[in-house]
Amino acid sequence: MSRKEKRKEKKKKIATKNKVLIAILIMVLIIAAGLGIWKFIIEKQEVEEVPISLGEEQGIEDVKEPEKTVQIFSGNDRPIAVMIDNHKGAWPQAGLNNAYCVYEIIVEGGETRLMALFKGKEDQIIGPVRSARHYFLDYAMENDAIYTHYGWSPQAESDIRTYKVQNINGISESSKDFWRIKQKSAPHNVLTNISNIKKIAERKEYRTTSDQKSVLNYSADEIELASQQVANTVTIPYSTLHTTSYVYDPETKLYTRYARNTKQTDYNTKEAITTKNIIITFAENYTLKDGENKDRQGLKNIGTKDGYYITNGKAIPIVCEKKDRDSQTIYKDMNGNIIQVNDGNTFINICPIDSKVTFE
């Protein structure tokens, strides 16, 4: 082979070798690019699979819904009980919508009187305030409440001393703390303020906190009674003079209160008086033989009494058990279970044993 042919063969080998190297380089580049794309896809999938708000790797705690807690009865403020006039001349009353619980019981002349319980309230005008009756003390004591009134019957005065009930008698206090308004006639025109009551209680060195559990067994979850008894309208005759009734509003899930066919409203806000829960207890009342001939009443409320629990347009029969005057009333269903009541305010109507209560 000539020298020229050898050079030509050598160039051919070099060209072939370069082609192989170029091919290998192209293959390496293709493989590298493929690996890069694959890595990008995998990393993207991993990012997308990581929960946005969870993951211990990110140091973020799981997001949990807050637990439901009862709102109507909370904190350690001691309840304040205030006697409220329910004579027609006292309407409209002030502050009933701010009470977590209101008791209604018959008094002399076929009238009823109210005892409103307040907890954790400030600067709330309340009234008209009326005098004490001895059987209301039972419900002030079972709620561990400071009992507020404007005057008293002889029986109430005696029992307040006997049971050492921490009370505030507005007649003995300043006219700045218990004042009369000109828009109403005496004795139906005395108002007070929750803040004033608290200041008086502190001055008297009364205990202003309480760790006593609530009388009612409140549920933070909404209760719908499994009952066939519809209770869209509840009518409670106390006497030939006075009838209390409630009308249910399915939109607000509250009852509007009526007295003698008149809608009851708030003196301050003009809003209707409403309630979430109604409890009825049947108890015998009788006329006291106290020598004063004022038709004052007594109440046989100790023992087991029949009643109803009403909420959200339905009613169930219950039994109401009270062992003694200062013990808490226990409300049970017909199977003996303590009832749960909805988180909201309650009117407890303790009515005559022969009252013809009706539901519609």
Short mmCIF file of N, CA, C and O in Angstrom, two decimals, residues 92-181:
data_model
loop_
_atom_site.label_atom_id
_atom_site.label_comp_id
_atom_site.label_asym_id
_atom_site.label_seq_id
_atom_site.Cartn_x
_atom_site.Cartn_y
_atom_site.Cartn_z
N PRO A 92 -93.82 47.36 79.86
CA PRO A 92 -92.87 46.27 79.58
C PRO A 92 -91.74 46.24 80.62
O PRO A 92 -91.32 47.27 81.12
N GLN A 93 -91.26 45.03 80.89
CA GLN A 93 -90.16 44.89 81.85
C GLN A 93 -88.81 45.07 81.16
O GLN A 93 -88.71 44.97 79.92
N ALA A 94 -87.80 45.31 81.96
CA ALA A 94 -86.45 45.55 81.41
C ALA A 94 -85.52 44.40 81.77
O ALA A 94 -85.45 43.98 82.92
N GLY A 95 -84.81 43.90 80.76
CA GLY A 95 -83.69 42.99 81.00
C GLY A 95 -83.99 41.51 80.94
O GLY A 95 -83.06 40.71 81.10
N LEU A 96 -85.22 41.09 80.69
CA LEU A 96 -85.53 39.65 80.73
C LEU A 96 -84.77 38.87 79.67
O LEU A 96 -84.40 37.71 79.90
N ASN A 97 -84.53 39.47 78.52
CA ASN A 97 -83.79 38.76 77.47
C ASN A 97 -82.33 38.52 77.82
O ASN A 97 -81.65 37.72 77.17
N ASN A 98 -81.83 39.22 78.83
CA ASN A 98 -80.43 39.04 79.26
C ASN A 98 -80.29 38.00 80.37
O ASN A 98 -79.16 37.69 80.77
N ALA A 99 -81.41 37.49 80.86
CA ALA A 99 -81.36 36.47 81.92
C ALA A 99 -81.14 35.10 81.29
O ALA A 99 -81.68 34.80 80.23
N TYR A 100 -80.33 34.26 81.95
CA TYR A 100 -80.15 32.90 81.42
C TYR A 100 -81.31 32.00 81.82
O TYR A 100 -81.57 30.98 81.17
N CYS A 101 -82.03 32.39 82.88
CA CYS A 101 -83.17 31.60 83.32
C CYS A 101 -84.15 32.51 84.04
O CYS A 101 -83.73 33.43 84.76
N VAL A 102 -85.45 32.28 83.84
CA VAL A 102 -86.49 33.06 84.51
C VAL A 102 -87.53 32.09 85.06
O VAL A 102 -88.04 31.23 84.33
N TYR A 103 -87.83 32.23 86.36
CA TYR A 103 -88.89 31.45 87.00
C TYR A 103 -90.16 32.29 87.07
O TYR A 103 -90.11 33.47 87.43
N GLU A 104 -91.30 31.67 86.76
CA GLU A 104 -92.60 32.33 86.90
C GLU A 104 -93.47 31.49 87.83
O GLU A 104 -93.69 30.30 87.57
N ILE A 105 -93.98 32.12 88.91
CA ILE A 105 -94.80 31.41 89.89
C ILE A 105 -95.95 32.32 90.30
O ILE A 105 -95.81 33.55 90.35
N ILE A 106 -97.08 31.73 90.64
CA ILE A 106 -98.25 32.49 91.04
C ILE A 106 -98.04 33.17 92.40
O ILE A 106 -97.33 32.65 93.27
N VAL A 107 -98.62 34.35 92.54
CA VAL A 107 -98.63 35.06 93.83
C VAL A 107 -100.08 35.45 94.13
O VAL A 107 -101.01 34.95 93.51
N GLU A 108 -100.27 36.33 95.09
CA GLU A 108 -101.62 36.71 95.51
C GLU A 108 -102.41 37.37 94.38
O GLU A 108 -101.84 37.99 93.48
N GLY A 109 -103.72 37.20 94.45
CA GLY A 109 -104.62 37.86 93.51
C GLY A 109 -104.65 37.23 92.13
O GLY A 109 -105.21 37.81 91.20
N GLY A 110 -104.07 36.04 91.98
CA GLY A 110 -104.04 35.39 90.68
C GLY A 110 -102.97 35.93 89.75
O GLY A 110 -102.86 35.51 88.60
N GLU A 111 -102.17 36.88 90.23
CA GLU A 111 -101.04 37.41 89.45
C GLU A 111 -99.89 36.40 89.48
O GLU A 111 -99.88 35.44 90.26
N THR A 112 -98.91 36.63 88.63
CA THR A 112 -97.66 35.88 88.73
C THR A 112 -96.52 36.87 88.96
O THR A 112 -96.66 38.07 88.73
N ARG A 113 -95.42 36.35 89.45
CA ARG A 113 -94.22 37.15 89.62
C ARG A 113 -93.06 36.38 89.01
O ARG A 113 -93.09 35.15 88.92
N LEU A 114 -92.03 37.09 88.58
CA LEU A 114 -90.89 36.47 87.92
C LEU A 114 -89.64 36.62 88.78
O LEU A 114 -89.50 37.60 89.52
N MET A 115 -88.76 35.65 88.69
CA MET A 115 -87.42 35.78 89.27
C MET A 115 -86.43 35.50 88.15
O MET A 115 -86.36 34.38 87.63
N ALA A 116 -85.70 36.53 87.74
CA ALA A 116 -84.75 36.42 86.63
C ALA A 116 -83.35 36.21 87.17
O ALA A 116 -82.93 36.85 88.14
N LEU A 117 -82.60 35.29 86.54
CA LEU A 117 -81.24 34.97 86.94
C LEU A 117 -80.25 35.47 85.89
O LEU A 117 -80.40 35.18 84.69
N PHE A 118 -79.24 36.20 86.37
CA PHE A 118 -78.23 36.79 85.48
C PHE A 118 -76.85 36.27 85.88
O PHE A 118 -76.55 36.10 87.06
N LYS A 119 -76.02 36.07 84.87
CA LYS A 119 -74.66 35.59 85.12
C LYS A 119 -73.71 36.24 84.13
O LYS A 119 -73.94 36.18 82.91
N GLY A 120 -72.67 36.88 84.66
CA GLY A 120 -71.67 37.49 83.79
C GLY A 120 -72.16 38.71 83.04
O GLY A 120 -71.66 39.03 81.97
N LYS A 121 -73.14 39.42 83.58
CA LYS A 121 -73.69 40.60 82.93
C LYS A 121 -73.25 41.86 83.65
O LYS A 121 -73.08 41.87 84.87
N GLU A 122 -73.09 42.95 82.90
CA GLU A 122 -72.72 44.25 83.46
C GLU A 122 -73.63 45.33 82.86
O GLU A 122 -74.10 45.20 81.73
N ASP A 123 -73.85 46.38 83.62
CA ASP A 123 -74.57 47.57 83.14
C ASP A 123 -75.89 47.22 82.46
O ASP A 123 -76.24 47.78 81.42
N GLN A 124 -76.60 46.26 83.03
CA GLN A 124 -77.90 45.88 82.50
C GLN A 124 -78.99 46.44 83.41
O GLN A 124 -79.03 46.14 84.60
N ILE A 125 -79.88 47.27 82.86
CA ILE A 125 -81.00 47.80 83.64
C ILE A 125 -82.06 46.72 83.77
O ILE A 125 -82.45 46.09 82.79
N ILE A 126 -82.53 46.52 85.01
CA ILE A 126 -83.45 45.43 85.33
C ILE A 126 -84.65 45.99 86.07
O ILE A 126 -84.53 46.88 86.90
N GLY A 127 -85.83 45.41 85.80
CA GLY A 127 -86.99 45.81 86.59
C GLY A 127 -88.29 45.70 85.82
O GLY A 127 -88.34 45.20 84.71
N PRO A 128 -89.36 46.21 86.41
CA PRO A 128 -89.46 46.74 87.77
C PRO A 128 -89.22 45.66 88.84
O PRO A 128 -89.67 44.53 88.69
N VAL A 129 -88.51 46.05 89.90
CA VAL A 129 -88.15 45.13 90.97
C VAL A 129 -89.29 45.11 92.00
O VAL A 129 -89.80 46.16 92.37
N ARG A 130 -89.66 43.90 92.45
CA ARG A 130 -90.75 43.77 93.43
C ARG A 130 -90.28 43.00 94.65
O ARG A 130 -89.16 42.54 94.74
N SER A 131 -91.19 42.83 95.58
CA SER A 131 -90.86 42.25 96.88
C SER A 131 -90.71 40.73 96.83
O SER A 131 -91.21 40.07 95.92
N ALA A 132 -90.04 40.21 97.84
CA ALA A 132 -89.73 38.79 97.93
C ALA A 132 -90.95 37.98 98.36
O ALA A 132 -91.78 38.45 99.14
N ARG A 133 -91.03 36.75 97.86
CA ARG A 133 -91.97 35.73 98.33
C ARG A 133 -91.16 34.51 98.71
O ARG A 133 -90.22 34.14 97.99
N HIS A 134 -91.55 33.85 99.78
CA HIS A 134 -90.67 32.86 100.40
C HIS A 134 -90.34 31.67 99.51
O HIS A 134 -89.25 31.11 99.56
N TYR A 135 -91.27 31.24 98.64
CA TYR A 135 -91.00 30.05 97.82
C TYR A 135 -90.06 30.34 96.66
O TYR A 135 -89.47 29.41 96.09
N PHE A 136 -89.88 31.61 96.30
CA PHE A 136 -88.86 31.93 95.30
C PHE A 136 -87.45 31.70 95.86
O PHE A 136 -86.50 31.49 95.09
N LEU A 137 -87.32 31.76 97.17
CA LEU A 137 -86.01 31.53 97.78
C LEU A 137 -85.47 30.15 97.43
O LEU A 137 -84.26 29.95 97.30
N ASP A 138 -86.38 29.16 97.29
CA ASP A 138 -85.96 27.80 96.97
C ASP A 138 -85.14 27.77 95.68
O ASP A 138 -84.15 27.04 95.58
N TYR A 139 -85.54 28.59 94.72
CA TYR A 139 -84.90 28.56 93.41
C TYR A 139 -83.69 29.49 93.36
O TYR A 139 -82.76 29.26 92.58
N ALA A 140 -83.66 30.49 94.22
CA ALA A 140 -82.45 31.29 94.37
C ALA A 140 -81.35 30.45 95.01
O ALA A 140 -80.19 30.46 94.56
N MET A 141 -81.73 29.68 96.05
CA MET A 141 -80.74 28.86 96.74
C MET A 141 -80.21 27.74 95.85
O MET A 141 -79.01 27.46 95.85
N GLU A 142 -81.07 27.10 95.07
CA GLU A 142 -80.59 25.99 94.26
C GLU A 142 -79.70 26.47 93.11
O GLU A 142 -78.94 25.69 92.54
N ASN A 143 -79.77 27.75 92.78
CA ASN A 143 -78.88 28.33 91.78
C ASN A 143 -77.68 29.04 92.40
O ASN A 143 -76.89 29.66 91.67
N ASP A 144 -77.55 28.99 93.73
CA ASP A 144 -76.46 29.66 94.45
C ASP A 144 -76.41 31.14 94.09
O ASP A 144 -75.34 31.71 93.84
N ALA A 145 -77.57 31.79 94.06
CA ALA A 145 -77.66 33.17 93.59
C ALA A 145 -77.77 34.16 94.75
O ALA A 145 -78.29 33.84 95.82
N ILE A 146 -77.28 35.37 94.51
CA ILE A 146 -77.53 36.50 95.40
C ILE A 146 -78.95 36.98 95.12
O ILE A 146 -79.29 37.31 93.98
N TYR A 147 -79.81 36.99 96.13
CA TYR A 147 -81.24 37.23 95.95
C TYR A 147 -81.55 38.72 96.12
O TYR A 147 -81.32 39.29 97.19
N THR A 148 -82.08 39.34 95.05
CA THR A 148 -82.32 40.78 95.03
C THR A 148 -83.82 41.04 94.97
O THR A 148 -84.52 40.45 94.13
N HIS A 149 -84.32 41.99 95.80
CA HIS A 149 -85.76 42.25 95.88
C HIS A 149 -85.97 43.67 96.39
O HIS A 149 -85.02 44.37 96.77
N TYR A 150 -87.23 44.10 96.41
CA TYR A 150 -87.57 45.43 96.91
C TYR A 150 -88.71 45.26 97.91
O TYR A 150 -89.89 45.31 97.55
N GLY A 151 -88.33 44.99 99.15
CA GLY A 151 -89.31 44.66 100.18
C GLY A 151 -89.49 43.15 100.28
O GLY A 151 -88.87 42.37 99.54
N TRP A 152 -90.34 42.72 101.22
CA TRP A 152 -90.56 41.28 101.41
C TRP A 152 -91.84 41.03 102.19
O TRP A 152 -92.35 41.90 102.89
N SER A 153 -92.36 39.83 102.00
CA SER A 153 -93.48 39.38 102.82
C SER A 153 -92.92 38.91 104.16
O SER A 153 -91.72 38.63 104.27
N PRO A 154 -93.77 38.81 105.21
CA PRO A 154 -93.25 38.33 106.51
C PRO A 154 -92.62 36.95 106.40
O PRO A 154 -91.59 36.68 107.05
N GLN A 155 -93.19 36.07 105.58
CA GLN A 155 -92.64 34.72 105.43
C GLN A 155 -91.26 34.77 104.75
O GLN A 155 -90.34 34.05 105.15
N ALA A 156 -91.13 35.61 103.73
CA ALA A 156 -89.85 35.73 103.04
C ALA A 156 -88.78 36.31 103.96
O ALA A 156 -87.64 35.84 103.99
N GLU A 157 -89.13 37.33 104.73
CA GLU A 157 -88.18 37.93 105.66
C GLU A 157 -87.69 36.89 106.66
O GLU A 157 -86.47 36.79 106.94
N SER A 158 -88.62 36.09 107.19
CA SER A 158 -88.26 35.07 108.17
C SER A 158 -87.36 34.00 107.55
O SER A 158 -86.34 33.61 108.15
N ASP A 159 -87.70 33.54 106.35
CA ASP A 159 -86.93 32.46 105.72
C ASP A 159 -85.56 32.94 105.25
O ASP A 159 -84.59 32.16 105.25
N ILE A 160 -85.45 34.17 104.85
CA ILE A 160 -84.14 34.72 104.47
C ILE A 160 -83.19 34.65 105.66
O ILE A 160 -82.02 34.29 105.52
N ARG A 161 -83.71 34.97 106.85
CA ARG A 161 -82.88 34.90 108.06
C ARG A 161 -82.60 33.46 108.46
O ARG A 161 -81.47 33.11 108.83
N THR A 162 -83.62 32.61 108.38
CA THR A 162 -83.45 31.21 108.78
C THR A 162 -82.42 30.50 107.90
O THR A 162 -81.56 29.77 108.41
N TYR A 163 -82.50 30.70 106.60
CA TYR A 163 -81.61 30.02 105.66
C TYR A 163 -80.35 30.82 105.36
O TYR A 163 -79.52 30.39 104.55
N LYS A 164 -80.23 31.98 106.02
CA LYS A 164 -79.04 32.83 105.83
C LYS A 164 -78.80 33.11 104.34
O LYS A 164 -77.68 33.01 103.83
N VAL A 165 -79.86 33.47 103.65
CA VAL A 165 -79.77 33.78 102.22
C VAL A 165 -79.10 35.14 102.04
O VAL A 165 -79.54 36.14 102.61
N GLN A 166 -78.03 35.18 101.28
CA GLN A 166 -77.38 36.46 100.98
C GLN A 166 -78.28 37.23 100.02
O GLN A 166 -78.49 36.83 98.88
N ASN A 167 -78.84 38.32 100.54
CA ASN A 167 -79.85 39.05 99.78
C ASN A 167 -79.55 40.54 99.77
O ASN A 167 -78.80 41.06 100.59
N ILE A 168 -80.17 41.23 98.82
CA ILE A 168 -80.09 42.69 98.73
C ILE A 168 -81.53 43.22 98.67
O ILE A 168 -82.26 42.91 97.73
N ASN A 169 -81.91 43.98 99.69
CA ASN A 169 -83.24 44.57 99.76
C ASN A 169 -83.14 46.02 99.29
O ASN A 169 -82.56 46.87 99.97
N GLY A 170 -83.69 46.30 98.11
CA GLY A 170 -83.55 47.62 97.52
C GLY A 170 -84.12 48.75 98.37
O GLY A 170 -83.66 49.90 98.27
N ILE A 171 -85.11 48.44 99.21
CA ILE A 171 -85.68 49.47 100.08
C ILE A 171 -84.64 50.05 101.02
O ILE A 171 -84.68 51.23 101.38
N SER A 172 -83.66 49.24 101.39
CA SER A 172 -82.61 49.67 102.32
C SER A 172 -81.41 50.30 101.62
O SER A 172 -80.45 50.69 102.27
N GLU A 173 -81.45 50.37 100.29
CA GLU A 173 -80.31 50.87 99.55
C GLU A 173 -80.56 52.28 99.01
O GLU A 173 -81.68 52.80 99.08
N SER A 174 -79.53 52.88 98.46
CA SER A 174 -79.60 54.24 97.93
C SER A 174 -80.55 54.33 96.74
O SER A 174 -80.69 53.38 95.96
N SER A 175 -81.18 55.48 96.57
CA SER A 175 -82.06 55.72 95.42
C SER A 175 -81.26 55.82 94.13
O SER A 175 -81.83 55.80 93.04
N LYS A 176 -79.94 55.92 94.24
CA LYS A 176 -79.10 55.88 93.05
C LYS A 176 -78.94 54.45 92.54
O LYS A 176 -78.66 54.24 91.36
N ASP A 177 -79.08 53.48 93.46
CA ASP A 177 -78.94 52.08 93.09
C ASP A 177 -80.28 51.44 92.73
O ASP A 177 -80.34 50.55 91.89
N PHE A 178 -81.35 51.88 93.39
CA PHE A 178 -82.71 51.45 93.08
C PHE A 178 -83.55 52.72 92.95
O PHE A 178 -83.76 53.43 93.93
N TRP A 179 -83.99 53.02 91.75
CA TRP A 179 -84.66 54.30 91.51
C TRP A 179 -86.04 54.08 90.88
O TRP A 179 -86.30 53.06 90.26
N ARG A 180 -86.90 55.06 91.06
CA ARG A 180 -88.25 55.01 90.47
C ARG A 180 -88.28 55.85 89.19
O ARG A 180 -87.66 56.91 89.12
N ILE A 181 -89.04 55.36 88.21
CA ILE A 181 -89.22 56.09 86.97
C ILE A 181 -90.63 56.68 86.91
O ILE A 181 -91.58 56.12 87.47
#
